[in-house]
Short mmCIF file of C-alpha atoms in Angstrom, two decimals:
data_model
loop_
_atom_site.label_atom_id
_atom_site.label_comp_id
_atom_site.label_asym_id
_atom_site.label_seq_id
_atom_site.Cartn_x
_atom_site.Cartn_y
_atom_site.Cartn_z
CA MET A 1 -70.34 390.51 49.02
CA ARG A 2 -72.26 387.65 50.54
CA PRO A 3 -71.80 386.95 54.27
CA GLU A 4 -70.47 383.43 53.68
CA ILE A 5 -67.74 384.81 51.40
CA GLU A 6 -66.76 387.44 54.00
CA GLN A 7 -66.57 384.72 56.65
CA GLU A 8 -64.35 382.57 54.45
CA LEU A 9 -62.01 385.50 53.70
CA ALA A 10 -61.78 386.41 57.37
CA HIS A 11 -60.93 382.81 58.25
CA THR A 12 -58.23 382.66 55.58
CA LEU A 13 -56.75 385.99 56.66
CA LEU A 14 -56.64 384.93 60.31
CA VAL A 15 -54.90 381.66 59.46
CA GLU A 16 -52.32 383.41 57.26
CA LEU A 17 -51.57 386.07 59.87
CA LEU A 18 -51.16 383.50 62.63
CA ALA A 19 -48.89 381.39 60.42
CA TYR A 20 -46.77 384.48 59.67
CA GLN A 21 -46.58 385.32 63.37
CA PHE A 22 -45.48 381.79 64.33
CA ALA A 23 -42.88 381.59 61.55
CA SER A 24 -41.38 385.08 62.06
CA PRO A 25 -38.51 385.68 64.51
CA VAL A 26 -39.24 387.39 67.82
CA ARG A 27 -36.32 389.86 67.41
CA TRP A 28 -35.96 390.07 71.20
CA ILE A 29 -32.24 390.94 70.99
CA GLU A 30 -33.00 393.92 68.75
CA THR A 31 -35.84 394.95 71.04
CA GLN A 32 -33.50 394.97 74.04
CA ASP A 33 -30.96 397.05 72.14
CA VAL A 34 -33.62 399.67 71.45
CA ILE A 35 -34.93 399.74 75.04
CA LEU A 36 -31.58 399.56 76.84
CA GLY A 37 -29.27 401.19 74.31
CA GLU A 38 -31.03 403.72 72.12
CA LYS A 39 -33.64 404.82 74.67
CA THR A 40 -31.53 404.30 77.84
CA THR A 41 -34.65 403.17 79.71
CA GLU A 42 -34.09 403.24 83.48
CA ARG A 43 -37.30 401.56 84.70
CA ILE A 44 -38.78 398.47 83.05
CA VAL A 45 -41.90 396.72 84.39
CA GLU A 46 -42.87 393.30 83.05
CA VAL A 47 -46.61 392.67 83.18
CA GLY A 48 -47.20 388.93 83.15
CA PRO A 49 -47.37 385.77 85.25
CA ALA A 50 -43.56 385.52 85.64
CA ASP A 51 -40.37 387.52 85.22
CA THR A 52 -39.06 385.60 82.19
CA LEU A 53 -38.31 388.66 80.05
CA GLY A 54 -36.97 390.56 83.06
CA VAL A 55 -34.43 387.84 83.80
CA MET A 56 -33.24 387.88 80.19
CA ALA A 57 -33.00 391.68 80.26
CA LYS A 58 -30.89 391.53 83.44
CA ARG A 59 -28.51 389.10 81.76
CA THR A 60 -28.23 391.41 78.76
CA LEU A 61 -27.48 394.34 81.05
CA ALA A 62 -24.74 392.42 82.87
CA SER A 63 -23.06 391.19 79.70
CA LYS A 64 -23.50 394.16 77.35
CA TYR A 65 -24.42 397.40 79.11
CA GLU A 66 -22.83 397.24 82.58
CA ALA A 67 -19.73 399.29 81.67
CA TYR A 68 -21.86 401.63 79.56
CA ASP A 69 -24.20 402.34 82.48
CA ALA A 70 -21.32 402.84 84.93
CA ALA A 71 -19.70 405.37 82.62
CA ARG A 72 -22.92 407.39 82.36
CA SER A 73 -24.07 406.86 85.98
CA VAL A 74 -27.25 405.17 84.74
CA GLN A 75 -29.13 403.13 87.32
CA ARG A 76 -31.85 400.80 86.05
CA GLN A 77 -34.75 398.95 87.62
CA ILE A 78 -36.22 395.80 86.09
CA LEU A 79 -39.39 394.86 87.94
CA CYS A 80 -42.10 392.22 87.62
CA TYR A 81 -45.76 393.04 88.20
CA ASN A 82 -46.39 389.86 90.22
CA LYS A 83 -43.25 390.10 92.37
CA ASP A 84 -42.41 393.80 92.81
CA ALA A 85 -45.80 395.44 93.21
CA LYS A 86 -44.63 397.33 96.30
CA ASP A 87 -41.77 398.98 94.40
CA ILE A 88 -43.93 399.64 91.35
CA TYR A 89 -46.70 401.42 93.27
CA TYR A 90 -44.39 403.06 95.85
CA ASP A 91 -46.33 401.43 98.69
CA VAL A 92 -45.09 402.19 102.19
CA ASP A 93 -45.74 400.30 105.38
CA PRO A 94 -48.37 402.05 107.50
CA VAL A 95 -47.13 403.67 110.67
CA GLU A 96 -48.86 402.30 113.73
CA GLU A 97 -50.01 405.08 116.00
CA GLU A 98 -49.96 404.61 119.73
CA VAL A 99 -53.43 404.41 121.25
CA ALA A 100 -53.86 406.66 124.25
CA ALA A 101 -54.98 404.98 127.47
CA PRO A 102 -58.65 405.69 128.33
CA ALA A 103 -59.25 408.21 131.08
CA PRO A 104 -60.67 406.84 134.38
CA THR A 105 -64.43 407.25 134.70
CA GLY A 106 -66.35 408.35 137.77
CA GLY A 107 -65.00 410.72 140.41
CA ALA A 108 -61.84 412.74 140.39
CA SER A 109 -58.91 411.42 138.48
CA ALA A 110 -56.27 409.73 140.59
CA PRO A 111 -53.00 411.67 140.97
CA ALA A 112 -49.92 410.27 139.30
CA PRO A 113 -47.64 408.40 141.72
CA SER A 114 -44.62 410.43 142.76
CA ALA A 115 -41.12 409.33 143.62
CA SER A 116 -41.84 409.62 147.36
CA THR A 117 -44.79 407.22 147.21
CA THR A 118 -43.26 404.65 144.91
CA GLY A 119 -39.84 404.68 146.43
CA GLY A 120 -38.14 404.79 143.04
CA PRO A 121 -36.10 407.49 141.35
CA PRO A 122 -37.89 410.55 139.96
CA VAL A 123 -39.34 409.97 136.52
CA ALA A 124 -39.15 412.69 133.88
CA ALA A 125 -42.45 413.89 132.51
CA ALA A 126 -43.31 412.73 129.02
CA PRO A 127 -42.70 415.36 126.33
CA PRO A 128 -45.78 417.03 124.90
CA PRO A 129 -47.08 415.70 121.59
CA PRO A 130 -45.84 417.48 118.46
CA SER A 131 -47.96 420.34 117.28
CA ALA A 132 -50.13 419.78 114.24
CA GLY A 133 -49.29 423.25 112.93
CA PRO A 134 -46.29 424.25 110.79
CA ALA A 135 -42.87 423.59 112.26
CA ALA A 136 -40.73 426.41 113.59
CA GLN A 137 -38.42 427.86 111.01
CA VAL A 138 -34.82 426.67 111.13
CA PRO A 139 -32.12 429.14 110.01
CA ASP A 140 -30.60 428.13 106.70
CA ALA A 141 -26.99 426.98 106.80
CA PRO A 142 -25.14 427.63 103.53
CA VAL A 143 -23.79 424.56 101.81
CA GLY A 144 -20.01 424.43 101.50
CA ALA A 145 -18.04 423.70 98.35
CA VAL A 146 -16.32 420.76 100.03
CA ASP A 147 -19.72 419.19 100.80
CA ILE A 148 -20.76 419.33 97.15
CA VAL A 149 -17.40 417.94 96.01
CA ARG A 150 -17.72 415.08 98.47
CA ALA A 151 -21.34 414.36 97.47
CA LEU A 152 -20.57 414.31 93.73
CA ILE A 153 -17.66 411.92 94.25
CA ALA A 154 -19.76 409.66 96.50
CA GLN A 155 -22.48 409.47 93.85
CA LYS A 156 -20.02 408.64 91.11
CA LEU A 157 -18.27 405.95 93.19
CA LYS A 158 -21.63 404.61 94.44
CA LYS A 159 -20.58 405.01 98.07
CA SER A 160 -22.13 406.75 101.06
CA PHE A 161 -21.16 410.31 101.92
CA ALA A 162 -19.31 409.20 105.06
CA ASP A 163 -17.16 406.74 103.09
CA ILE A 164 -15.41 409.54 101.19
CA PRO A 165 -12.45 410.68 103.36
CA LEU A 166 -11.47 414.33 103.01
CA SER A 167 -7.80 413.49 103.45
CA LYS A 168 -7.59 411.65 100.11
CA ALA A 169 -7.44 413.01 96.57
CA ILE A 170 -9.62 412.02 93.63
CA LYS A 171 -6.79 410.01 92.10
CA ASP A 172 -6.53 407.90 95.27
CA LEU A 173 -10.29 407.35 95.50
CA VAL A 174 -10.78 406.11 91.92
CA GLY A 175 -8.09 403.44 92.29
CA GLY A 176 -6.30 404.17 89.03
CA LYS A 177 -9.42 404.27 86.83
CA SER A 178 -8.65 407.19 84.54
CA THR A 179 -12.07 407.13 82.87
CA LEU A 180 -13.83 407.44 86.21
CA GLN A 181 -11.43 410.19 87.26
CA ASN A 182 -12.17 412.18 84.10
CA GLU A 183 -15.92 411.80 84.69
CA ILE A 184 -15.57 413.20 88.22
CA LEU A 185 -13.49 416.13 86.95
CA GLY A 186 -16.13 416.77 84.29
CA ASP A 187 -18.89 416.79 86.92
CA LEU A 188 -16.91 419.27 89.03
CA GLY A 189 -16.46 421.48 85.99
CA LYS A 190 -20.21 421.45 85.31
CA GLU A 191 -20.95 422.22 88.96
CA PHE A 192 -18.46 425.02 89.65
CA GLY A 193 -17.66 426.29 86.16
CA SER A 194 -13.92 425.95 86.71
CA THR A 195 -11.56 423.97 88.93
CA PRO A 196 -8.08 424.68 90.34
CA GLU A 197 -4.98 423.31 88.67
CA LYS A 198 -4.57 419.52 89.01
CA PRO A 199 -7.61 418.96 91.23
CA GLU A 200 -7.17 415.18 91.00
CA ASP A 201 -3.95 415.37 93.06
CA THR A 202 -5.33 417.67 95.79
CA PRO A 203 -6.86 416.27 99.00
CA LEU A 204 -10.59 416.94 99.10
CA ASP A 205 -10.46 419.25 102.11
CA GLU A 206 -7.86 421.45 100.40
CA LEU A 207 -9.72 421.26 97.10
CA GLY A 208 -12.96 422.36 98.74
CA ALA A 209 -11.23 425.21 100.57
CA SER A 210 -9.67 426.51 97.34
CA MET A 211 -13.04 426.38 95.53
CA GLN A 212 -14.91 428.02 98.42
CA ALA A 213 -13.39 431.43 97.57
CA THR A 214 -15.39 431.67 94.32
CA PHE A 215 -18.37 429.57 95.42
CA ASN A 216 -21.69 431.45 95.55
CA GLY A 217 -23.36 429.05 97.99
CA GLN A 218 -25.91 427.77 95.47
CA LEU A 219 -26.26 424.30 93.96
CA GLY A 220 -24.87 424.05 90.45
CA LYS A 221 -26.02 422.25 87.31
CA GLN A 222 -24.71 418.79 88.24
CA SER A 223 -26.04 418.62 91.82
CA SER A 224 -29.40 420.11 90.78
CA SER A 225 -29.67 417.52 88.00
CA LEU A 226 -28.96 414.65 90.42
CA ILE A 227 -31.59 415.90 92.87
CA ALA A 228 -34.17 416.23 90.10
CA ARG A 229 -33.37 412.70 88.92
CA MET A 230 -33.77 411.32 92.44
CA VAL A 231 -37.14 413.04 92.92
CA SER A 232 -38.49 411.83 89.56
CA SER A 233 -37.36 408.22 90.10
CA LYS A 234 -38.07 407.75 93.82
CA MET A 235 -41.11 409.91 94.55
CA PRO A 236 -44.72 409.21 93.53
CA GLY A 237 -46.10 410.90 90.45
CA GLY A 238 -46.90 414.58 91.00
CA PHE A 239 -44.58 414.86 94.02
CA ASN A 240 -42.07 417.15 92.31
CA ILE A 241 -39.25 419.27 93.73
CA THR A 242 -41.68 422.05 94.63
CA ALA A 243 -43.77 419.62 96.71
CA VAL A 244 -40.60 418.32 98.37
CA ARG A 245 -39.57 421.83 99.42
CA LYS A 246 -43.06 422.57 100.73
CA HIS A 247 -43.08 419.35 102.78
CA LEU A 248 -39.66 420.07 104.28
CA GLU A 249 -40.71 423.58 105.17
CA THR A 250 -44.05 422.61 106.69
CA ARG A 251 -42.95 419.43 108.49
CA TRP A 252 -39.40 420.31 109.55
CA GLY A 253 -39.08 424.08 109.16
CA LEU A 254 -36.26 423.78 106.61
#
């Protein structure tokens, strides 16, 4: 085929493809249903000059998937490359280290002023700098059943650990939401294998005490799954649960 014919065919094909692209629907609603519904994507990053698609996705989440996400404890992030680079790359603010004062030059170093010479109260000596070596080992304290119960309920209600009073029962904490109550009972069943009779009516301190008798002191399926999800979503790539344990042991002796 002659070059001029190939050029003419290429031009015609390009025009036809562009015309088809301009005339065809974008199908953005169907695309969102696949990303947010079928795939349950938890982290979406828009790469572009603005967050146009991200804003539309947030509106779709609020109007269509909010109750769905709450029922499944799904937390999503919709980020824009030009606005949320710090969250995308997990950047942290650098810690400014204190610069030590230079030592006096020439002759013997001057003694530090004492309380008798300055006339003021005695000043405590500054603590020595932390050692660069591994931290001293801290004895392990076994986790209690009541602590796990409280943590699972706090996660489900999206509250802090301290905001879950031990004097209240699950039924009181959910505020009459039977679906949420059943989800909490299901999480407790996954974690401990079995629960006492009518756990939703029992105050948390009594519930934890009754479950402590058969508790082996180890994290169960539900709490381990939540920890793994937190590490995978909040930590940089490659910093898995093994690296977290090593850091806690080396830095804090835990």
